[in-house]
């Protein structure tokens, strides 16, 4: 076989390999360049974040508008503080509320933002004051069990809480 | 008395032989590294071997990658659908390919396709006394014959594993999205949310680099060490495939324990 033919094939082989590795890093691992869009950060305090993880999406009306970049425990008030990095093109009013939701019954947890009615927008570094915690399945079941047991022992059909 | 001692004697001989070969292969590895200057300076030698080891393995890697991905898609969908989480199919296919199946299966295929060919070629060179002829002409056979093949294997293996992964993910996409009818957006976004570049992609490629070194080292060593007869070359080729497969799987366990 001629040397130039071998060179051509090996060149193609290496090019295909580099293309495959690029595909794996960009399309599969989603290595998105950060410089592409400008971002700003907000914080939100939750009593309980459940299974929320760093890099979880932040959605508004189901559209991904940012990601959770940091989670820490505020040791003064003992609440969880999540730092959200949002795309600059999505601005939210000062009375926006944040809640932790679950995709499906057992899916990943994400933060849902609901736009408020205040004309002023949140600036970078602001705190979202209206928050509601994650639903923890064990606590729900616990509550259900207690109310069920009370109901059974008192045997009063009209009793509701 | 002899009948009682002979099996023990045989066990001892086998152990000594195994340790001797382990020492020999380590010294051989060092010899390759010391003599690889020529194969890197005269890179044309290595490129020629990349053609025979890597380019000619493309077909088998592409076709098997595609089928492995398609089977993963089908089996994964059946199991996941039972738990109502068929959306996670993309993540399942990508993670199992990137972390384990891609590097391991590509290395097994590479060992049986290219490793055995390397062993047979070098073994036959030895049987027909071409290696001795080189030595007589003051050409170091390790630098001229062995080292280029070794580096060609080390270069080819990660490329083949990456290609195997891409074809597998494409096969999973074909089955999951085109055949079963999952949502394409969910398939890709689940994959992207769960695959980490350093943790999954880079670690998988590092694995395949190690496998490439192990497989080609075994292949060239078995060829160089083969008994210079027709039967010797044939048994050396068999040993290459068997030893490579065992070493790949054992090394995979060790690397996985360290990485994940």
XYZ file of C-alpha atoms in Angstrom:
421
model
C 0.000 0.000 0.000
C 1.234 3.468 -0.874
C 2.443 5.716 1.903
C 0.128 8.604 0.985
C -2.934 6.310 1.141
C -1.964 5.129 4.623
C -1.415 8.733 5.727
C -4.846 9.697 4.406
C -6.604 6.862 6.230
C -4.783 7.460 9.512
C -5.550 11.176 9.230
C -9.237 10.366 8.730
C -9.114 7.939 11.664
C -7.646 10.525 14.034
C -10.088 13.185 12.784
C -13.029 10.836 13.443
C -11.611 10.143 16.920
C -11.335 13.842 17.744
C -14.863 14.402 16.417
C -16.151 11.555 18.620
C -14.455 12.980 21.725
C -15.817 16.459 20.943
C -19.293 15.006 20.546
C -18.972 13.196 23.889
C -17.861 16.343 25.726
C -20.235 18.831 24.092
C -23.409 16.930 23.321
C -23.355 14.148 25.926
C -21.622 15.807 28.887
C -23.092 19.221 28.037
C -19.902 21.218 28.496
C -21.502 24.542 27.632
C -19.160 27.514 27.433
C -19.987 29.831 30.298
C -18.965 33.024 28.541
C -21.809 32.687 26.026
C -24.519 34.295 28.155
C -24.380 36.733 31.030
C -25.759 35.616 34.360
C -26.723 37.050 37.731
C -27.150 35.348 41.102
C -29.978 35.283 43.629
C -30.239 33.481 46.953
C -33.228 31.767 48.513
C -33.638 30.332 52.021
C -35.576 27.123 52.517
C -36.535 25.293 55.722
C -35.837 22.013 53.988
C -34.387 21.487 50.551
C -35.095 17.737 50.442
C -32.986 16.149 47.734
C -32.068 19.328 45.862
C -28.547 19.160 44.440
C -26.047 21.596 43.017
C -26.531 21.972 39.216
C -30.281 21.294 39.581
C -32.278 23.383 37.116
C -34.216 26.524 38.027
C -37.407 26.701 36.029
C -40.111 29.253 35.513
C -43.310 27.962 33.916
C -41.318 24.859 33.054
C -38.621 26.735 31.124
C -35.060 26.366 32.429
C -33.847 29.867 33.342
C -30.780 28.965 35.400
C -29.091 26.494 37.718
C -28.472 26.017 41.427
C -24.777 26.777 41.875
C -24.282 26.519 45.618
C -26.083 25.101 48.656
C -25.082 25.813 52.269
C -26.555 25.780 55.747
C -27.041 29.229 57.304
C -25.721 28.569 60.815
C -27.487 31.593 62.373
C -31.030 30.672 61.476
C -30.452 27.039 60.536
C -32.078 27.216 57.154
C -30.676 25.985 53.860
C -29.456 28.751 51.565
C -29.435 27.980 47.852
C -27.589 30.246 45.418
C -29.234 30.414 42.001
C -27.424 31.580 38.894
C -29.928 32.864 36.368
C -29.642 33.968 32.765
C -29.519 37.765 32.478
C -32.301 37.827 29.892
C -34.791 36.519 32.489
C -35.610 39.198 35.075
C -37.991 38.558 37.986
C -39.977 40.991 40.150
C -39.169 41.550 43.825
C -42.095 39.474 45.111
C -41.206 36.380 43.068
C -41.744 33.159 44.993
C -39.521 30.075 44.850
C -40.587 26.524 45.589
C -38.841 23.179 45.404
C -40.666 20.826 43.073
C -40.101 17.273 41.907
C -40.158 16.142 38.300
C -42.505 13.180 38.396
C -43.047 11.138 41.538
C -39.449 10.049 42.028
C -37.659 12.328 39.576
C -35.019 14.963 40.158
C -35.849 18.024 42.246
C -35.715 21.522 40.840
C -36.604 25.064 41.899
C -39.697 26.624 40.371
C -39.960 30.417 40.248
C -43.364 32.102 40.055
C -43.323 35.705 38.867
C -45.003 38.263 41.157
C -46.662 41.591 40.442
C -44.100 44.092 41.776
C -42.859 46.517 39.063
C -39.285 46.489 40.449
C -37.025 43.600 39.491
C -34.653 41.581 41.678
C -31.034 42.682 41.316
C -27.957 40.471 41.485
C -27.307 39.222 45.040
C -30.874 39.780 46.236
C -32.733 37.233 48.323
C -36.036 35.685 47.316
C -38.161 36.024 50.455
C -41.204 33.952 49.515
C -40.147 30.327 49.548
C -41.778 27.005 50.210
C -39.825 23.913 51.143
C -39.516 20.584 49.473
C -42.142 17.960 50.132
C -40.424 15.177 52.017
C -42.198 11.920 51.355
C -41.500 10.454 54.809
C -43.016 13.495 56.568
C -46.082 13.350 54.346
C -46.558 9.676 55.105
C -45.989 10.380 58.816
C -48.669 13.087 58.842
C -51.048 10.852 56.973
C -50.441 7.974 59.404
C -51.055 10.165 62.502
C -54.264 11.630 61.156
C -55.374 8.186 60.076
C -54.662 6.735 63.543
C -56.481 9.597 65.308
C -59.447 9.127 63.056
C -59.522 5.393 63.746
C -59.250 5.700 67.566
C -61.887 8.415 67.982
C -64.181 6.829 65.454
C -65.856 10.145 64.753
C -66.753 10.507 61.096
C -67.342 14.280 61.340
C -63.888 14.952 62.779
C -61.696 16.764 60.281
C -58.662 18.903 60.765
C 6.308 -41.369 46.507
C 7.082 -39.823 43.140
C 3.441 -40.069 42.109
C 2.576 -37.995 45.176
C 5.271 -35.383 44.636
C 4.865 -34.901 40.891
C 1.666 -32.801 41.024
C 3.278 -30.526 43.618
C 6.403 -30.304 41.467
C 4.212 -29.368 38.487
C 2.448 -26.656 40.541
C 5.831 -25.275 41.548
C 7.043 -25.245 37.961
C 3.870 -23.427 36.839
C 4.249 -20.781 39.561
C 7.917 -20.191 38.786
C 7.089 -19.949 35.094
C 4.306 -17.437 35.760
C 6.569 -15.255 37.921
C 9.368 -15.514 35.361
C 7.043 -14.378 32.601
C 5.758 -11.505 34.726
C 9.329 -10.345 35.291
C 10.151 -10.796 31.622
C 7.119 -8.796 30.462
C 8.021 -5.966 32.867
C 11.592 -5.838 31.536
C 10.195 -6.007 28.010
C 7.954 -3.008 28.796
C 10.950 -1.017 30.037
C 12.899 -2.046 26.934
C 10.057 -0.792 24.704
C 9.963 2.546 26.540
C 13.752 2.923 26.269
C 13.744 2.057 22.565
C 10.694 4.080 21.528
C 12.725 7.139 20.558
C 13.069 5.884 17.006
C 9.378 5.149 16.578
C 8.514 8.667 17.733
C 11.231 10.331 15.645
C 10.476 8.294 12.527
C 6.770 8.678 13.095
C 5.985 7.148 9.698
C 6.634 3.709 11.213
C 4.002 4.316 13.895
C 1.495 5.804 11.433
C 1.752 2.655 9.326
C 0.929 0.541 12.377
C -1.942 2.855 13.375
C -3.385 2.065 9.967
C -3.193 -1.692 10.517
C -4.236 -1.675 14.190
C -6.725 1.197 14.282
C -8.144 2.029 10.867
C -8.787 -1.581 9.924
C -10.646 -2.111 13.254
C -13.093 0.698 12.463
C -15.765 -1.501 10.894
C -15.974 -4.009 13.754
C -15.960 -1.206 16.360
C -18.668 0.827 14.595
C -20.983 -2.129 13.958
C -20.646 -3.646 17.440
C -20.987 -0.230 19.103
C -24.216 0.367 17.238
C -25.646 -3.010 18.199
C -24.576 -2.757 21.848
C -26.268 0.643 22.063
C -29.425 -0.693 20.451
C -29.585 -3.649 22.837
C -29.009 -1.298 25.794
C -31.861 0.849 24.522
C -34.264 -2.084 24.250
C -33.349 -3.791 27.523
C -33.069 -0.519 29.431
C -36.438 0.625 28.172
C -38.141 -2.627 29.204
C -36.742 -2.437 32.726
C -37.153 1.308 33.218
C -40.713 1.313 31.879
C -41.625 -1.170 34.607
C -40.742 1.520 37.176
C -42.292 4.335 35.183
C -39.003 6.071 34.531
C -38.429 5.430 30.847
C -37.312 9.058 30.561
C -34.003 8.118 32.164
C -33.104 5.900 29.191
C -30.675 8.440 27.727
C -28.760 8.703 30.977
C -28.699 4.908 31.386
C -27.340 4.290 27.884
C -24.742 7.067 28.066
C -23.484 6.275 31.556
C -23.165 2.527 31.067
C -21.354 3.038 27.752
C -19.021 5.812 28.908
C -18.033 4.221 32.187
C -17.836 0.523 31.424
C -19.073 -0.952 28.188
C -17.324 1.399 25.771
C -13.761 1.020 27.050
C -14.078 -2.664 27.985
C -15.832 -3.970 24.879
C -13.722 -1.849 22.531
C -10.593 -3.224 24.234
C -11.840 -6.828 23.976
C -12.615 -6.369 20.280
C -9.282 -4.635 19.745
C -7.456 -7.497 21.457
C -9.082 -10.123 19.280
C -8.891 -8.126 16.052
C -5.532 -6.303 16.239
C -3.729 -7.870 19.210
C -3.867 -11.354 17.730
C -2.688 -10.012 14.361
C 0.295 -8.309 16.017
C 1.246 -11.506 17.847
C 0.974 -13.614 14.700
C 3.009 -11.123 12.673
C 5.852 -10.784 15.175
C 5.792 -14.509 15.949
C 6.075 -15.344 12.268
C 8.917 -12.831 11.881
C 10.670 -14.675 14.664
C 9.915 -18.107 13.170
C 11.323 -17.052 9.792
C 14.354 -15.512 11.569
C 13.636 -11.994 10.322
C 14.222 -10.582 13.805
C 17.656 -12.208 13.975
C 18.443 -10.895 10.507
C 17.650 -7.394 11.748
C 19.945 -7.843 14.731
C 22.730 -8.973 12.390
C 22.216 -5.793 10.353
C 22.534 -3.782 13.612
C 18.844 -2.837 13.546
C 17.297 -3.187 16.979
C 14.136 -5.281 16.423
C 12.478 -3.829 19.529
C 12.928 -0.289 18.232
C 12.075 -1.146 14.632
C 9.252 -3.709 14.997
C 7.887 -3.777 18.551
C 7.834 -0.142 19.726
C 5.893 1.273 16.716
C 3.219 -1.385 17.190
C 3.012 -0.649 20.917
C 2.551 3.100 20.404
C 0.092 2.501 17.577
C -2.063 0.469 19.967
C -1.832 3.116 22.691
C -2.884 5.826 20.207
C -5.671 3.819 18.575
C -7.417 2.486 21.672
C -8.917 5.743 23.089
C -10.039 6.781 19.595
C -11.751 3.439 19.051
C -13.370 3.562 22.512
C -14.686 7.102 21.900
C -16.074 5.983 18.566
C -17.661 2.942 20.198
C -19.333 5.241 22.752
C -20.659 7.597 20.092
C -22.041 4.742 17.991
C -23.580 3.140 21.090
C -25.300 6.353 22.113
C -26.519 6.745 18.543
C -27.852 3.167 18.651
C -29.636 3.884 21.928
C -31.095 7.015 20.348
C -32.298 5.031 17.326
C -34.100 2.481 19.491
C -35.337 4.841 22.227
C -36.463 7.786 20.139
C -36.984 6.563 16.581
C -38.337 3.076 17.314
C -40.029 3.241 20.738
C -40.993 6.891 20.447
C -39.572 8.560 23.550
C -39.226 12.326 23.387
C -35.894 13.299 21.819
C -35.535 16.354 24.054
C -35.990 14.311 27.229
C -33.556 11.685 25.975
C -30.748 14.207 25.428
C -31.465 16.464 28.412
C -31.572 13.522 30.850
C -28.240 12.413 29.396
C -26.709 15.878 29.667
C -27.924 16.407 33.225
C -26.446 13.143 34.452
C -23.176 12.845 32.531
C -20.223 14.744 33.932
C -17.284 15.573 31.659
C -14.453 14.815 34.074
C -16.106 12.110 36.108
C -17.559 10.047 33.278
C -16.081 10.999 29.899
C -12.446 11.647 30.845
C -12.278 8.698 33.254
C -13.610 6.409 30.515
C -10.927 7.614 28.121
C -8.214 7.135 30.762
C -9.478 3.580 31.205
C -9.226 2.893 27.485
C -5.675 4.305 27.459
C -4.681 1.801 30.148
C -6.407 -1.020 28.256
C -4.602 -0.032 25.065
C -1.241 -0.222 26.821
C -2.070 -3.574 28.442
C -3.441 -5.207 25.281
C -0.646 -4.142 22.944
C 2.036 -4.941 25.524
C 0.656 -8.464 25.883
C 0.301 -8.841 22.112
C 3.849 -7.789 21.203
C 5.299 -9.690 24.159
C 3.565 -12.938 23.216
C 4.745 -12.529 19.632
C 8.326 -11.813 20.671
C 8.289 -14.672 23.161
C 6.602 -17.213 20.847
C 8.200 -20.581 20.191
C 9.477 -20.161 16.602
C 7.347 -22.899 15.077
C 3.927 -22.963 13.426
C 2.371 -24.512 16.536
C 4.191 -22.008 18.783
C 2.857 -19.003 16.859
C -0.656 -20.406 16.961
C -0.578 -21.007 20.716
C 0.975 -17.549 21.269
C -1.939 -15.990 19.353
C -4.422 -17.882 21.502
C -2.613 -16.796 24.667
C -2.741 -13.161 23.540
C -6.526 -13.170 23.254
C -7.108 -15.108 26.498
C -4.610 -13.158 28.607
C -5.753 -9.822 27.178
C -9.384 -10.561 28.003
C -8.544 -11.553 31.573
C -6.199 -8.601 32.103
C -8.731 -6.132 30.672
C -11.467 -7.332 33.023
C -9.196 -7.444 36.082
C -7.700 -4.033 35.274
C -11.212 -2.670 34.765
C -12.147 -3.702 38.284
C -9.041 -2.060 39.750
C -9.483 1.160 37.757
C -13.194 1.360 38.603
C -12.412 0.922 42.299
C -9.953 3.821 42.098
C -12.026 6.146 39.898
C -15.672 5.925 40.879
